[in-house]
CSV table of C-alpha atoms in Angstrom, one decimal:
chain,number,residue,atom,x,y,z
A,165,MET,CA,-37.4,-21.3,-23.1
A,166,THR,CA,-35.3,-24.2,-21.6
A,167,ALA,CA,-32.2,-23.2,-19.7
A,168,ARG,CA,-29.0,-24.5,-21.4
A,169,ILE,CA,-26.3,-25.9,-19.3
A,170,LEU,CA,-22.7,-26.8,-20.3
A,171,ILE,CA,-21.0,-29.6,-18.3
A,172,ALA,CA,-17.3,-29.6,-18.8
A,173,LYS,CA,-14.3,-31.6,-17.7
A,174,PRO,CA,-11.4,-29.2,-17.6
A,175,GLY,CA,-7.7,-30.2,-17.3
A,176,LEU,CA,-6.2,-33.6,-17.4
A,177,ASP,CA,-8.8,-35.4,-15.3
A,178,GLY,CA,-10.1,-38.4,-17.4
A,179,HIS,CA,-12.9,-39.5,-15.1
A,180,ASP,CA,-16.3,-38.5,-16.4
A,181,ARG,CA,-18.8,-40.8,-14.6
A,182,GLY,CA,-19.9,-38.1,-12.2
A,183,ALA,CA,-20.2,-35.5,-14.9
A,184,LYS,CA,-22.3,-37.8,-17.0
A,185,ILE,CA,-24.6,-38.5,-14.0
A,186,ILE,CA,-25.0,-34.8,-13.3
A,187,ALA,CA,-25.7,-34.2,-17.0
A,188,ARG,CA,-28.3,-36.9,-17.1
A,189,ALA,CA,-30.0,-35.6,-13.9
A,190,LEU,CA,-30.2,-32.1,-15.3
A,191,ARG,CA,-31.4,-33.3,-18.7
A,192,ASP,CA,-34.1,-35.5,-17.0
A,193,SER,CA,-35.1,-32.4,-15.0
A,194,GLY,CA,-35.9,-30.4,-18.2
A,195,PHE,CA,-32.6,-28.6,-18.9
A,196,GLU,CA,-30.9,-28.7,-22.2
A,197,VAL,CA,-27.4,-30.1,-21.5
A,198,ILE,CA,-24.3,-29.9,-23.6
A,199,PHE,CA,-21.4,-32.2,-22.4
A,200,THR,CA,-17.9,-31.4,-23.6
A,201,GLY,CA,-16.2,-34.7,-22.8
A,202,ILE,CA,-13.0,-35.0,-21.0
A,203,ARG,CA,-9.7,-33.1,-21.0
A,204,GLN,CA,-10.9,-29.8,-22.2
A,205,ARG,CA,-8.9,-26.6,-22.2
A,206,VAL,CA,-10.5,-23.6,-20.4
A,207,GLU,CA,-10.4,-21.6,-23.7
A,208,ASP,CA,-12.4,-24.3,-25.4
A,209,ILE,CA,-14.9,-24.5,-22.6
A,210,VAL,CA,-15.5,-20.8,-22.8
A,211,SER,CA,-15.7,-20.9,-26.6
A,212,ILE,CA,-18.4,-23.7,-26.4
A,213,ALA,CA,-20.3,-21.8,-23.7
A,214,LEU,CA,-20.4,-18.7,-25.9
A,215,GLN,CA,-21.4,-20.6,-29.1
A,216,GLU,CA,-24.1,-22.6,-27.2
A,217,ASP,CA,-25.3,-19.5,-25.3
A,218,VAL,CA,-25.6,-21.3,-22.0
A,219,ALA,CA,-26.8,-19.9,-18.7
A,220,VAL,CA,-24.6,-22.1,-16.6
A,221,VAL,CA,-21.1,-23.6,-17.0
A,222,GLY,CA,-20.6,-26.6,-14.8
A,223,LEU,CA,-17.1,-27.8,-14.2
A,224,SER,CA,-16.5,-31.3,-13.0
A,225,ILE,CA,-13.0,-31.6,-11.4
A,226,LEU,CA,-11.5,-34.5,-9.6
A,227,SER,CA,-7.8,-33.7,-10.2
A,228,GLY,CA,-7.3,-31.3,-7.3
A,229,ALA,CA,-6.9,-28.4,-9.6
A,230,HIS,CA,-10.3,-26.9,-8.9
A,231,MET,CA,-9.1,-23.6,-7.6
A,232,ALA,CA,-6.9,-22.7,-10.6
A,233,LEU,CA,-9.4,-24.1,-13.2
A,234,THR,CA,-12.4,-22.4,-11.7
A,235,ALA,CA,-10.6,-19.0,-11.5
A,236,LYS,CA,-9.3,-19.3,-15.0
A,237,THR,CA,-12.8,-20.2,-16.3
A,238,VAL,CA,-14.5,-17.3,-14.5
A,239,GLU,CA,-11.8,-14.9,-15.7
A,240,ALA,CA,-12.0,-16.1,-19.3
A,241,LEU,CA,-15.8,-15.8,-19.3
A,242,ARG,CA,-15.5,-12.2,-17.9
A,243,ALA,CA,-12.9,-11.4,-20.5
A,244,SER,CA,-15.3,-12.6,-23.2
A,245,ASP,CA,-18.2,-10.4,-21.9
A,246,ALA,CA,-19.9,-13.5,-20.6
A,247,GLY,CA,-19.5,-12.9,-16.9
A,248,ASP,CA,-23.3,-13.3,-16.5
A,249,MET,CA,-22.9,-17.1,-17.1
A,250,ALA,CA,-23.0,-18.8,-13.8
A,251,VAL,CA,-20.1,-21.1,-13.1
A,252,ILE,CA,-20.8,-24.1,-10.8
A,253,VAL,CA,-18.1,-26.6,-9.7
A,254,GLY,CA,-18.4,-30.2,-8.6
A,255,GLY,CA,-16.0,-33.0,-7.7
A,256,THR,CA,-13.4,-33.8,-5.2
A,257,ILE,CA,-13.4,-30.5,-3.3
A,258,PRO,CA,-12.3,-30.2,0.3
A,259,ALA,CA,-14.8,-28.2,2.5
A,260,ALA,CA,-12.1,-25.6,3.3
A,261,ASP,CA,-11.9,-24.7,-0.4
A,262,ILE,CA,-15.6,-24.0,-0.9
A,263,PRO,CA,-15.5,-20.4,0.4
A,264,ARG,CA,-12.4,-19.8,-1.8
A,265,LEU,CA,-14.2,-21.1,-4.8
A,266,HIS,CA,-17.1,-18.7,-4.1
A,267,GLU,CA,-14.6,-15.9,-3.8
A,268,ALA,CA,-13.1,-17.0,-7.2
A,269,GLY,CA,-16.5,-16.5,-8.8
A,270,ALA,CA,-18.2,-19.9,-8.5
A,271,ALA,CA,-22.0,-19.5,-8.0
A,272,ALA,CA,-22.3,-22.9,-6.4
A,273,VAL,CA,-20.0,-25.7,-5.3
A,274,PHE,CA,-21.0,-29.4,-5.1
A,275,PRO,CA,-18.5,-31.7,-3.4
A,276,THR,CA,-18.6,-35.4,-4.2
A,277,GLY,CA,-21.7,-37.0,-2.7
A,278,THR,CA,-24.0,-34.0,-3.1
A,279,PRO,CA,-27.5,-35.3,-3.7
A,280,LEU,CA,-28.7,-34.9,-7.3
A,281,ASP,CA,-31.9,-33.1,-6.3
A,282,THR,CA,-29.7,-30.5,-4.5
A,283,VAL,CA,-27.8,-29.9,-7.7
A,284,VAL,CA,-30.9,-29.7,-9.8
A,285,SER,CA,-32.6,-27.3,-7.3
A,286,GLU,CA,-29.6,-25.0,-7.2
A,287,VAL,CA,-29.3,-24.9,-11.0
A,288,ARG,CA,-33.1,-24.1,-11.2
A,289,ARG,CA,-32.5,-21.2,-8.7
A,290,LEU,CA,-29.5,-19.9,-10.7
A,291,THR,CA,-31.4,-20.0,-14.0
A,292,GLY,CA,-34.8,-19.1,-12.8
A,293,ALA,CA,-36.1,-22.2,-14.4
A,294,ALA,CA,-39.3,-23.7,-13.0
A,295,ALA,CA,-39.7,-27.4,-12.4
A,296,PRO,CA,-41.5,-29.1,-15.4
A,297,SER,CA,-45.1,-29.8,-14.8
């Protein structure tokens, strides 16, 4: 079974180029990817994640609201009995915030400039998905 990944753009951030690049890289690496589009509410992201039965929720955040949006997403998933879905976060994230994002429940954090193969490898690790042959 192919791991399903949700790539979401929470909050008011309207820039989606990076999220689309990540979605394409994951798709091209054998994952089934659902992309929400921009300006999504946390409640809607969680609802889509539940409906689509994803293994990973990827948040792309360039607005600076990564701490609050990540914490709200993790809390909402746990409240919906979906705390087993891994949450990953990428975007404009200062190095000092990475440990705090992990404490908030992020399984992985990818600051701007993270190589695509690093993202793909980490998602494979989180999902237990083998590389396609």
